Coordinates of C-alpha atoms and ligand atoms in Angstrom, one line a residue:
M1 CA -142.9 -171.4 126.6
T2 CA -141.2 -168.2 125.2
K3 CA -138.6 -167.4 127.2
Y4 CA -137.6 -163.7 127.5
I5 CA -134.7 -162.0 129.2
F6 CA -135.3 -158.4 129.8
L7 CA -132.2 -156.0 130.3
T8 CA -131.7 -152.1 131.7
G9 CA -129.5 -149.7 132.4
G10 CA -127.9 -148.2 134.9
V11 CA -125.8 -145.7 135.4
V12 CA -125.2 -143.8 132.1
S13 CA -126.3 -144.0 129.2
S14 CA -124.2 -145.1 125.9
V15 CA -121.8 -147.9 127.6
G16 CA -123.2 -151.0 125.0
K17 CA -126.7 -152.1 126.2
G18 CA -127.8 -152.9 122.9
V19 CA -123.9 -154.9 122.2
T20 CA -124.4 -156.3 125.0
A21 CA -127.9 -157.7 123.9
A22 CA -126.8 -158.1 120.8
A23 CA -123.9 -160.1 122.4
L24 CA -126.3 -162.0 124.5
G25 CA -128.3 -162.9 121.3
R26 CA -125.5 -164.7 119.6
L27 CA -124.9 -166.7 122.9
L28 CA -127.9 -168.2 122.7
K29 CA -128.0 -169.1 119.0
E30 CA -124.8 -170.4 118.9
R31 CA -127.1 -172.7 121.9
G32 CA -128.9 -174.4 119.6
F33 CA -132.1 -171.2 120.6
R34 CA -134.3 -169.2 118.1
V35 CA -133.4 -165.7 119.3
S36 CA -135.3 -162.3 118.7
I37 CA -134.6 -159.1 120.1
Q38 CA -136.6 -156.1 120.7
K39 CA -136.1 -152.1 121.3
L40 CA -138.3 -150.7 124.2
D41 CA -137.6 -147.1 123.5
P42 CA -139.4 -144.3 125.7
Y43 CA -139.5 -140.5 123.3
I44 CA -142.6 -140.0 121.7
N45 CA -141.9 -140.2 118.5
V46 CA -143.8 -143.3 116.3
D47 CA -140.5 -144.1 115.1
P48 CA -137.0 -142.8 114.9
G49 CA -137.8 -141.9 110.5
T50 CA -138.4 -138.5 110.9
M51 CA -135.5 -137.4 113.7
S52 CA -132.8 -135.6 112.9
P53 CA -129.5 -137.8 112.7
Y54 CA -128.3 -135.9 114.7
Q55 CA -130.5 -136.4 117.8
H56 CA -130.8 -139.8 117.0
G57 CA -128.2 -141.7 115.5
E58 CA -129.0 -143.2 112.2
V59 CA -132.3 -144.9 111.2
Y60 CA -132.0 -148.3 110.5
V61 CA -134.7 -149.9 108.7
L62 CA -135.8 -153.5 108.6
D63 CA -136.6 -156.2 105.6
D64 CA -140.4 -155.0 106.4
G65 CA -139.7 -151.2 106.0
A66 CA -139.2 -150.4 109.4
E67 CA -137.2 -148.2 110.0
T68 CA -136.5 -148.7 113.1
D69 CA -133.2 -147.5 116.2
L70 CA -129.8 -148.1 115.1
D71 CA -129.4 -150.9 117.6
L72 CA -131.4 -153.3 115.4
G73 CA -128.2 -153.0 112.9
H74 CA -125.6 -154.5 116.4
Y75 CA -129.4 -156.7 116.9
E76 CA -128.8 -158.4 113.1
R77 CA -125.4 -158.3 112.7
F78 CA -124.8 -160.1 116.0
I79 CA -127.4 -162.8 115.6
D80 CA -127.0 -163.2 111.5
T81 CA -131.6 -163.2 111.8
S82 CA -133.8 -160.5 109.7
L83 CA -135.8 -159.3 112.6
S84 CA -139.7 -157.4 111.8
R85 CA -140.4 -154.4 112.5
V86 CA -142.4 -155.2 116.3
C87 CA -138.4 -155.2 117.2
N88 CA -139.2 -151.9 118.3
V89 CA -141.9 -150.0 120.0
T90 CA -141.5 -146.3 121.0
T91 CA -143.9 -145.0 123.7
G92 CA -144.9 -143.1 120.4
Q93 CA -146.8 -146.1 119.5
I94 CA -148.3 -147.3 122.4
Y95 CA -149.9 -144.0 123.0
S96 CA -151.4 -143.7 119.5
E97 CA -153.1 -147.3 119.0
V98 CA -154.3 -146.6 123.2
I99 CA -155.1 -143.2 122.2
S100 CA -157.6 -145.0 118.8
R101 CA -158.5 -147.4 120.3
E102 CA -160.4 -145.0 122.9
R103 CA -161.7 -142.7 120.3
R104 CA -162.9 -145.8 118.5
G105 CA -165.3 -146.3 122.6
D106 CA -163.1 -149.8 122.8
F107 CA -163.0 -149.1 126.9
L108 CA -166.4 -149.0 126.4
G109 CA -166.7 -145.8 129.1
G110 CA -163.7 -147.4 131.2
T111 CA -161.0 -143.6 131.9
I112 CA -157.8 -144.6 130.8
Q113 CA -154.8 -144.5 132.6
V114 CA -150.7 -145.7 132.4
I115 CA -151.7 -148.8 134.5
P116 CA -153.2 -150.9 133.0
H117 CA -153.8 -149.0 129.4
V118 CA -150.7 -148.2 128.6
T119 CA -149.1 -151.5 130.2
N120 CA -150.7 -154.0 128.6
E121 CA -150.5 -152.8 125.2
I122 CA -147.1 -152.5 126.2
K123 CA -147.3 -156.3 127.3
Q124 CA -149.0 -156.8 124.2
R125 CA -146.0 -155.5 122.2
I126 CA -143.5 -157.4 123.9
G127 CA -145.6 -160.9 123.4
L128 CA -146.5 -159.6 119.2
V129 CA -142.2 -161.0 118.3
P130 CA -142.7 -164.3 119.1
K131 CA -145.2 -165.1 117.5
A132 CA -143.9 -163.0 114.6
T133 CA -140.5 -163.9 114.7
N134 CA -141.2 -167.7 115.7
A135 CA -138.8 -166.6 118.6
E136 CA -137.6 -169.3 121.5
I137 CA -136.1 -166.3 123.6
V138 CA -137.2 -163.0 123.5
L139 CA -134.3 -160.5 124.7
V140 CA -135.8 -157.6 125.4
E141 CA -134.1 -153.9 125.8
V142 CA -135.5 -150.9 127.9
G143 CA -133.5 -147.7 125.8
G144 CA -132.4 -145.0 128.7
T145 CA -131.7 -145.3 132.0
V146 CA -133.3 -146.1 134.7
G147 CA -134.9 -143.3 137.2
D148 CA -136.0 -141.6 133.5
I149 CA -139.1 -140.3 134.1
E150 CA -140.3 -141.6 130.9
S151 CA -139.1 -145.5 131.0
L152 CA -141.2 -146.1 133.7
P153 CA -144.1 -147.2 132.1
F154 CA -142.2 -150.0 130.1
L155 CA -140.0 -151.0 133.8
E156 CA -143.6 -151.5 135.3
A157 CA -144.3 -153.9 132.5
L158 CA -141.6 -155.5 132.6
R159 CA -142.1 -156.1 136.3
Q160 CA -145.8 -157.4 135.5
M161 CA -144.4 -159.6 133.3
R162 CA -142.5 -161.6 135.6
S163 CA -145.8 -162.2 138.3
D164 CA -147.8 -162.9 134.9
L165 CA -145.2 -165.8 133.5
G166 CA -142.8 -166.6 136.5
R167 CA -139.0 -166.4 137.5
E168 CA -139.0 -169.2 135.1
N169 CA -139.5 -167.8 132.2
T170 CA -138.6 -164.1 132.8
A171 CA -134.6 -162.5 133.5
F172 CA -133.6 -159.3 134.2
I173 CA -130.3 -157.6 133.4
H174 CA -129.0 -154.6 134.4
V175 CA -125.8 -153.1 132.8
T176 CA -123.8 -150.4 134.3
W177 CA -121.4 -148.5 134.1
L178 CA -118.0 -148.6 136.6
P179 CA -116.5 -145.1 137.1
H180 CA -112.0 -145.2 137.0
I181 CA -111.1 -142.1 139.5
G182 CA -107.6 -141.7 138.3
A183 CA -106.1 -140.1 142.1
T184 CA -106.8 -143.4 143.3
N185 CA -107.0 -146.0 140.6
E186 CA -109.9 -147.5 141.2
L187 CA -113.2 -148.9 140.0
K188 CA -115.7 -147.3 141.6
T189 CA -119.1 -149.4 142.2
K190 CA -121.2 -146.9 144.3
P191 CA -123.5 -146.2 141.0
T192 CA -124.2 -149.5 140.8
Q193 CA -125.4 -149.8 143.9
H194 CA -127.2 -146.7 143.6
S195 CA -129.4 -147.8 139.8
V196 CA -130.1 -151.6 141.6
R197 CA -131.5 -149.5 144.0
E198 CA -133.9 -147.3 142.2
L199 CA -134.6 -150.4 139.6
R200 CA -136.1 -152.0 143.7
S201 CA -137.8 -149.2 144.1
I202 CA -140.4 -149.8 141.9
G203 CA -140.6 -153.3 142.4
I204 CA -137.4 -155.2 139.8
S205 CA -134.8 -157.2 141.2
P206 CA -132.0 -157.9 138.7
D207 CA -130.8 -161.3 138.1
V208 CA -127.5 -160.1 136.8
I209 CA -124.8 -156.9 136.2
V210 CA -123.4 -156.9 133.3
A211 CA -120.5 -154.1 134.7
R212 CA -119.6 -151.8 131.9
S213 CA -115.7 -150.2 132.7
D214 CA -112.7 -149.3 130.9
H215 CA -110.4 -151.4 132.8
P216 CA -110.3 -154.9 133.7
V217 CA -112.8 -155.7 137.3
G218 CA -110.9 -157.9 140.0
D219 CA -112.7 -160.0 142.7
D220 CA -112.9 -158.3 145.2
L221 CA -114.8 -156.1 143.5
R222 CA -116.8 -158.8 141.6
G223 CA -117.8 -159.9 145.3
K224 CA -118.7 -156.1 146.1
I225 CA -121.3 -155.5 143.8
A226 CA -123.0 -158.8 143.9
L227 CA -123.0 -158.4 147.2
F228 CA -124.8 -155.0 147.3
C229 CA -126.9 -155.9 144.7
D230 CA -128.1 -158.9 145.7
V231 CA -126.5 -161.1 142.6
E232 CA -124.8 -164.5 142.8
P233 CA -120.7 -164.2 142.2
R234 CA -120.6 -165.0 139.4
A235 CA -123.7 -163.0 137.8
V236 CA -122.3 -160.7 137.5
I237 CA -120.5 -160.1 134.2
A238 CA -117.5 -157.9 134.0
L239 CA -117.1 -156.6 130.6
T240 CA -114.2 -154.4 129.3
T241 CA -114.0 -152.5 126.8
T242 CA -112.5 -153.6 123.6
S243 CA -110.5 -152.7 120.8
V244 CA -112.4 -154.9 118.9
L245 CA -116.4 -155.0 119.0
Y246 CA -117.1 -158.4 118.2
E247 CA -115.0 -160.0 120.2
V248 CA -118.0 -159.1 123.1
P249 CA -119.6 -162.1 122.1
L250 CA -116.2 -163.9 123.5
L251 CA -115.9 -161.6 126.6
L252 CA -119.9 -162.4 127.5
E253 CA -118.9 -166.0 127.0
H254 CA -115.7 -166.3 128.9
E255 CA -117.5 -165.2 131.7
G256 CA -120.2 -167.4 131.4
L257 CA -123.0 -165.5 130.8
G258 CA -125.0 -167.9 128.5
D259 CA -123.9 -170.8 130.1
Y260 CA -125.0 -168.7 132.7
M261 CA -128.5 -167.6 131.4
T262 CA -129.9 -171.0 130.5
A263 CA -129.5 -172.0 133.0
R264 CA -131.1 -169.9 135.1
L265 CA -134.3 -170.3 132.8
G266 CA -134.2 -174.2 132.6
L267 CA -133.0 -174.7 129.7
E268 CA -130.6 -177.0 128.1
S269 CA -128.6 -176.0 125.5
R270 CA -128.9 -177.8 122.4
K271 CA -125.0 -178.1 120.9
T272 CA -121.8 -176.4 122.3
P273 CA -121.4 -173.4 121.1
D274 CA -118.5 -173.4 118.4
W275 CA -116.8 -170.0 118.5
T276 CA -114.0 -170.9 116.3
A277 CA -115.5 -168.6 113.2
W278 CA -115.8 -165.5 115.6
E279 CA -112.7 -166.1 117.3
D280 CA -111.0 -166.5 113.8
L281 CA -112.3 -163.6 112.8
V282 CA -111.4 -160.7 116.0
N283 CA -107.9 -163.0 115.6
R284 CA -107.8 -161.4 111.9
W285 CA -109.4 -157.9 113.4
R286 CA -106.7 -157.5 115.7
Q287 CA -104.1 -158.6 113.2
P288 CA -101.9 -155.4 111.8
R289 CA -103.0 -154.6 108.1
P290 CA -101.7 -152.8 104.6
Q291 CA -104.1 -149.4 105.5
V292 CA -106.1 -147.6 103.2
R293 CA -107.9 -144.1 103.2
I294 CA -112.0 -143.9 102.1
A295 CA -112.8 -140.4 102.7
L296 CA -116.6 -140.6 104.0
V297 CA -119.0 -137.3 102.7
G298 CA -121.2 -136.3 104.8
K299 CA -123.1 -134.1 106.7
Y300 CA -123.3 -135.4 110.1
V301 CA -119.7 -136.7 110.0
E302 CA -119.3 -135.1 113.9
L303 CA -121.6 -138.1 114.9
Q304 CA -120.4 -141.1 113.8
D305 CA -123.9 -142.8 114.8
A306 CA -125.4 -140.9 111.7
Y307 CA -123.5 -143.7 109.4
M308 CA -123.5 -146.5 112.1
S309 CA -124.3 -149.2 110.1
V310 CA -122.0 -147.5 106.9
R311 CA -119.2 -147.7 109.0
E312 CA -119.6 -151.2 109.3
A313 CA -119.6 -152.2 106.7
V314 CA -116.4 -150.2 105.6
R315 CA -115.2 -152.5 108.6
H316 CA -116.1 -155.9 107.1
A317 CA -115.3 -155.6 103.5
A318 CA -111.8 -154.0 104.2
L319 CA -111.5 -157.7 107.0
A320 CA -112.0 -159.4 103.9
V321 CA -110.2 -157.7 101.4
G322 CA -107.2 -157.6 104.1
V323 CA -106.5 -154.3 105.0
E324 CA -107.9 -151.9 106.8
A325 CA -110.2 -149.0 106.2
E326 CA -109.2 -145.6 108.3
I327 CA -112.2 -143.7 106.9
L328 CA -112.2 -139.9 107.4
W329 CA -115.1 -138.0 108.6
L330 CA -115.6 -134.4 106.0
H331 CA -118.1 -132.4 105.7
S332 CA -119.8 -131.9 102.2
A333 CA -120.6 -128.1 103.7
E334 CA -117.0 -128.3 104.4
L335 CA -115.8 -128.5 100.5
E336 CA -118.4 -126.1 99.0
K337 CA -115.9 -123.8 101.1
G338 CA -112.8 -125.0 100.0
K339 CA -111.8 -126.6 102.6
G340 CA -111.0 -130.2 103.9
W341 CA -109.7 -130.9 99.5
E342 CA -106.2 -132.2 100.8
E343 CA -108.0 -135.1 102.2
L344 CA -110.6 -136.1 100.7
R345 CA -107.3 -136.0 97.8
A346 CA -104.9 -137.8 100.1
A347 CA -108.4 -140.7 100.0
D348 CA -108.2 -143.9 98.0
G349 CA -112.0 -144.2 97.9
I350 CA -114.7 -141.9 98.4
I351 CA -118.6 -142.5 100.3
V352 CA -121.5 -140.1 100.3
P353 CA -123.5 -142.1 102.3
G354 CA -127.3 -141.3 102.3
G355 CA -129.2 -138.1 103.8
F356 CA -132.1 -135.2 103.6
G357 CA -132.2 -132.0 103.1
S358 CA -130.3 -129.3 100.0
R359 CA -127.0 -128.8 103.1
G360 CA -124.2 -129.5 101.6
I361 CA -125.3 -131.1 98.7
E362 CA -123.1 -129.3 95.9
G363 CA -119.9 -130.5 98.3
K364 CA -121.2 -134.0 97.6
I365 CA -121.7 -133.4 93.6
A366 CA -118.3 -131.9 93.8
A367 CA -116.3 -135.0 95.6
A368 CA -118.0 -137.1 92.4
R369 CA -116.7 -135.1 90.1
Y370 CA -113.6 -135.1 91.3
A371 CA -113.8 -139.5 92.2
R372 CA -114.6 -138.9 88.7
E373 CA -112.8 -136.9 86.5
S374 CA -110.5 -138.6 88.8
K375 CA -110.9 -142.1 88.9
V376 CA -111.4 -142.3 91.8
P377 CA -113.5 -145.4 93.2
Y378 CA -116.6 -144.2 95.2
L379 CA -119.2 -145.2 96.8
G380 CA -123.3 -144.5 96.6
L381 CA -125.5 -144.9 99.2
C382 CA -128.6 -143.6 98.1
L383 CA -128.5 -140.1 97.8
G384 CA -124.8 -140.3 97.0
M385 CA -125.8 -142.7 93.5
Q386 CA -128.4 -139.6 93.4
L387 CA -125.9 -137.1 92.8
M388 CA -123.6 -139.1 91.3
C389 CA -126.1 -138.6 88.5
V390 CA -126.8 -135.2 89.1
E391 CA -123.2 -134.9 88.2
F392 CA -123.3 -136.7 85.1
A393 CA -125.8 -135.2 83.2
R394 CA -124.0 -131.1 84.5
T395 CA -121.4 -132.5 82.9
F396 CA -123.0 -134.3 80.1
L397 CA -126.2 -132.2 79.0
Q398 CA -124.0 -129.3 79.7
S399 CA -125.8 -127.5 82.1
E400 CA -124.8 -126.8 85.8
D401 CA -128.3 -126.3 86.5
A402 CA -129.4 -130.8 86.1
N403 CA -130.5 -131.3 89.7
S404 CA -132.7 -133.7 91.9
T405 CA -135.6 -131.9 92.6
E406 CA -135.0 -132.3 96.0
F407 CA -133.2 -129.2 95.8
D408 CA -134.5 -127.5 93.1
R409 CA -138.0 -127.8 91.4
S410 CA -137.4 -126.0 89.2
T411 CA -134.5 -126.8 87.8
P412 CA -134.5 -127.7 83.6
H413 CA -133.2 -131.2 84.7
P414 CA -134.6 -132.9 86.8
V415 CA -132.9 -135.4 86.8
I416 CA -133.9 -136.8 89.9
D417 CA -138.0 -136.6 90.6
L418 CA -139.8 -138.0 93.6
L419 CA -140.9 -140.8 92.7
P420 CA -144.6 -141.2 90.7
E421 CA -146.4 -142.9 94.6
Q422 CA -144.9 -140.3 95.9
R423 CA -147.1 -137.2 94.3
G424 CA -149.5 -135.5 96.7
I425 CA -147.9 -137.4 100.1
G426 CA -147.9 -134.7 102.6
N427 CA -147.1 -137.2 106.0
L428 CA -144.0 -137.4 106.3
G429 CA -143.8 -140.4 108.9
G430 CA -143.4 -144.2 106.9
T431 CA -143.9 -142.7 103.8
M432 CA -140.9 -143.4 102.0
R433 CA -140.3 -145.8 99.4
L434 CA -139.9 -148.7 102.5
G435 CA -137.5 -151.5 102.4
L436 CA -136.5 -154.8 101.1
Y437 CA -137.4 -155.0 97.4
P438 CA -136.1 -156.7 94.3
C439 CA -133.5 -155.9 91.6
H440 CA -132.4 -157.2 88.4
L441 CA -127.9 -156.7 88.1
A442 CA -126.8 -156.5 84.5
P443 CA -123.6 -158.4 83.3
G444 CA -121.5 -157.3 82.5
T445 CA -121.4 -154.6 84.7
H446 CA -119.4 -153.6 87.9
A447 CA -122.3 -154.6 90.6
A448 CA -122.9 -157.6 88.8
D449 CA -119.7 -158.8 89.2
A450 CA -119.8 -157.9 92.4
Y451 CA -122.7 -159.4 93.3
G452 CA -122.0 -162.8 91.3
Q453 CA -125.4 -163.3 90.5
P454 CA -128.4 -162.2 88.6
I455 CA -131.2 -161.0 90.5
V456 CA -130.9 -159.6 94.6
E457 CA -132.7 -158.2 96.8
E458 CA -131.3 -154.7 98.6
R459 CA -134.0 -152.2 101.7
H460 CA -134.7 -149.1 100.9
R461 CA -135.3 -145.9 102.3
H462 CA -136.0 -143.1 99.5
R463 CA -138.6 -141.0 98.4
F464 CA -136.8 -140.1 95.0
E465 CA -135.2 -142.1 92.1
F466 CA -133.4 -141.3 88.1
N467 CA -135.9 -139.7 85.9
N468 CA -135.7 -142.2 83.0
S469 CA -136.9 -139.7 80.6
Y470 CA -132.7 -139.1 80.8
R471 CA -131.5 -142.8 81.1
D472 CA -131.3 -142.5 76.2
S473 CA -129.3 -139.5 76.5
L474 CA -127.8 -140.4 79.6
G475 CA -126.4 -143.8 78.6
E476 CA -124.9 -143.2 75.5
K477 CA -122.3 -140.8 76.9
G478 CA -121.4 -143.1 79.5
L479 CA -123.8 -143.5 82.7
V480 CA -124.6 -147.7 83.3
F481 CA -127.8 -148.3 84.2
S482 CA -127.0 -151.5 85.6
G483 CA -129.4 -152.9 88.7
L484 CA -133.1 -151.7 87.4
S485 CA -136.0 -153.3 89.4
P486 CA -138.0 -156.6 88.0
D487 CA -140.4 -154.7 85.4
G488 CA -137.5 -152.3 84.1
R489 CA -139.5 -148.8 85.4
L490 CA -136.5 -147.7 88.1
V491 CA -133.6 -147.7 87.9
E492 CA -131.9 -149.0 91.2
I493 CA -128.1 -149.2 91.1
A494 CA -125.9 -146.9 88.3
E495 CA -122.2 -147.0 87.4
I496 CA -120.2 -144.7 85.4
A497 CA -118.1 -146.8 82.7
D498 CA -114.7 -146.6 81.9
H499 CA -114.5 -145.7 85.8
P500 CA -112.5 -148.2 88.5
Y501 CA -115.1 -148.7 90.8
M502 CA -118.0 -145.6 90.6
V503 CA -121.1 -147.1 91.3
G504 CA -124.2 -146.0 93.3
S505 CA -127.1 -148.0 94.5
Q506 CA -130.6 -146.5 95.2
F507 CA -131.0 -148.2 98.2
H508 CA -129.0 -149.5 101.4
P509 CA -126.8 -151.3 101.0
E510 CA -125.2 -151.0 105.1
F511 CA -127.9 -153.0 106.2
L512 CA -128.0 -156.3 105.2
S513 CA -123.3 -156.3 105.3
R514 CA -122.2 -158.8 108.4
P515 CA -119.1 -159.3 110.0
N516 CA -118.5 -162.8 108.3
R517 CA -120.4 -162.0 105.5
P518 CA -119.4 -158.7 103.6
H519 CA -121.5 -156.9 101.8
P520 CA -120.7 -157.2 97.5
L521 CA -121.0 -154.2 96.7
F522 CA -118.4 -152.8 99.7
K523 CA -116.2 -155.5 98.8
G524 CA -116.0 -154.8 95.4
F525 CA -115.2 -151.4 96.4
L526 CA -112.8 -151.5 99.4
E527 CA -111.4 -153.7 96.1
A528 CA -111.0 -151.1 93.9
V529 CA -109.9 -149.2 96.4
A530 CA -106.7 -151.8 97.3
R531 CA -105.4 -151.5 94.0
R532 CA -105.2 -147.9 93.6
A533 CA -103.6 -148.2 97.5
G534 CA -101.3 -150.3 96.0
V535 CA -102.0 -152.7 98.6
A536 CA -103.7 -155.7 96.4
S537 CA -102.6 -158.1 94.3
P538 CA -103.2 -156.9 91.0
A539 CA -107.4 -157.6 89.7
P540 CA -107.8 -160.9 87.5
A541 CA -107.9 -160.4 83.8
H542 CA -111.2 -159.6 83.7
K543 CA -111.8 -157.0 86.2
R544 CA -108.9 -154.8 85.1
E545 CA -111.6 -153.9 81.5
P546 CA -113.8 -151.6 81.7
A547 CA -118.0 -151.6 82.7
A548 CA -119.9 -152.4 79.8
K549 CA -122.3 -150.2 79.4
A550 CA -125.5 -152.3 79.5
Ligands
LIG601 N1 -133.2 -138.0 100.4 C1 -133.2 -138.5 98.9 C2 -134.8 -139.5 98.3 O1 -135.7 -139.2 99.8 C3 -132.2 -140.2 99.2 C4 -132.3 -140.8 100.7 C5 -131.2 -141.2 101.1 O2 -130.1 -141.3 101.3 N2 -131.5 -142.1 102.5 O3 -134.6 -140.2 97.7

């Protein structure tokens, strides 16, 4: 019998419900259980793939090509298991399924209603998770905050699941926020009480309250929350803000959440959690390390959530290399106006991440030119790879009009062009080249060196690619095609010969970086950055050679 843990949020959003779910997943995995996590998003978009990062933050991509909420990134980084497209459900998906079934006549003339038709579809989707992922325990996080109109059908479906499956197979965790009043220096529980009351009014009584706060929570406050919210005092889990994200599982373990949840669901732990590696990771994170500066030249830099996985991948790699990376968030459109160049020049390495649309493109190309000419380590992620190739073409074909056809349809040198299979696609949702594809590496290149293996698989999300008619002319000039699709048709990684590290990947390596397993391309980049900053031990001789041509 699958066990379900439902997580709801109260008081305010952005208090770390996703990280709490991810960390609890880790607590249960450490006890020997197969765990999966699902996010229910109340918006009407079918998936976040068509949403602006300003609205939604990063779009996270899974192995199977699903474009998902960024919380799935937290889940995968913490539980280190590849999730499935059934792990992210939106109101849009639920309604489009129910409506298309109605159009087919599946409901035999009945009136289609939120209860039971929409709630049944929600329950059906939750039930798919154990089937698709073989999980014994499924954590289900409901997006938004209790009290939102749009999350009501989800909460009603969860309420029904408790009656359908029984209390011993379902548990509710409510994650809330304790505001701090500066004048009296105290934490307040009233908003938590109110949001639990709201939850109860729709028939859900939480079993556990995770009380987030910026300040330590005393026993008196715990007692008060337990009393007013009708949970056991040990079911009040205080989670104080930490500067190290990956400490959250340790904090929750210390608070007894893992033992409480297993007991509550009538489960017997299969093994004693071994936190040695996590503790070591967090300890190393806290140690002072030599600083390096990395410029992230992007379009959505005001909202760092838009580059969540890139930021985490940089942190993982920096930890492995033994440096601390300060990220300088530079707006590419500002570079175009001549602003921000001092910061760019102060950086020891440059990342140009993924993106869409023409705003700020010339700023990114200028950053790539500076990185190539000044031999500053550069990592291009998807769009960052494409623009690195555009810059190279502009210089070596002596045509400043070289471009990607995404930005200039009539460019004389379409170095980056639509994938053939993308031509004629009208629908924007879920139609890119998405998900895991294999890539063969050319020996003797930075990429092959970084990976240390000949074939890799990486996650993609793009419509455009390197145009093969430029392979010979640009290859002669020193653009190295270090990663190709198995049939040799698609350029998956490009790099610049005779450069300390200028590598661009058509895929998104950031999605496969894990705290204890940094991504090789990020690690190779950080090593080059550390060498440039003069804070690394000298590289082994073979790494100092310029990359050979493929
Ligand atoms: N806009 C580019 C494309 O569609 C790059 C996409 C990306 O960076 N994810 O190919």
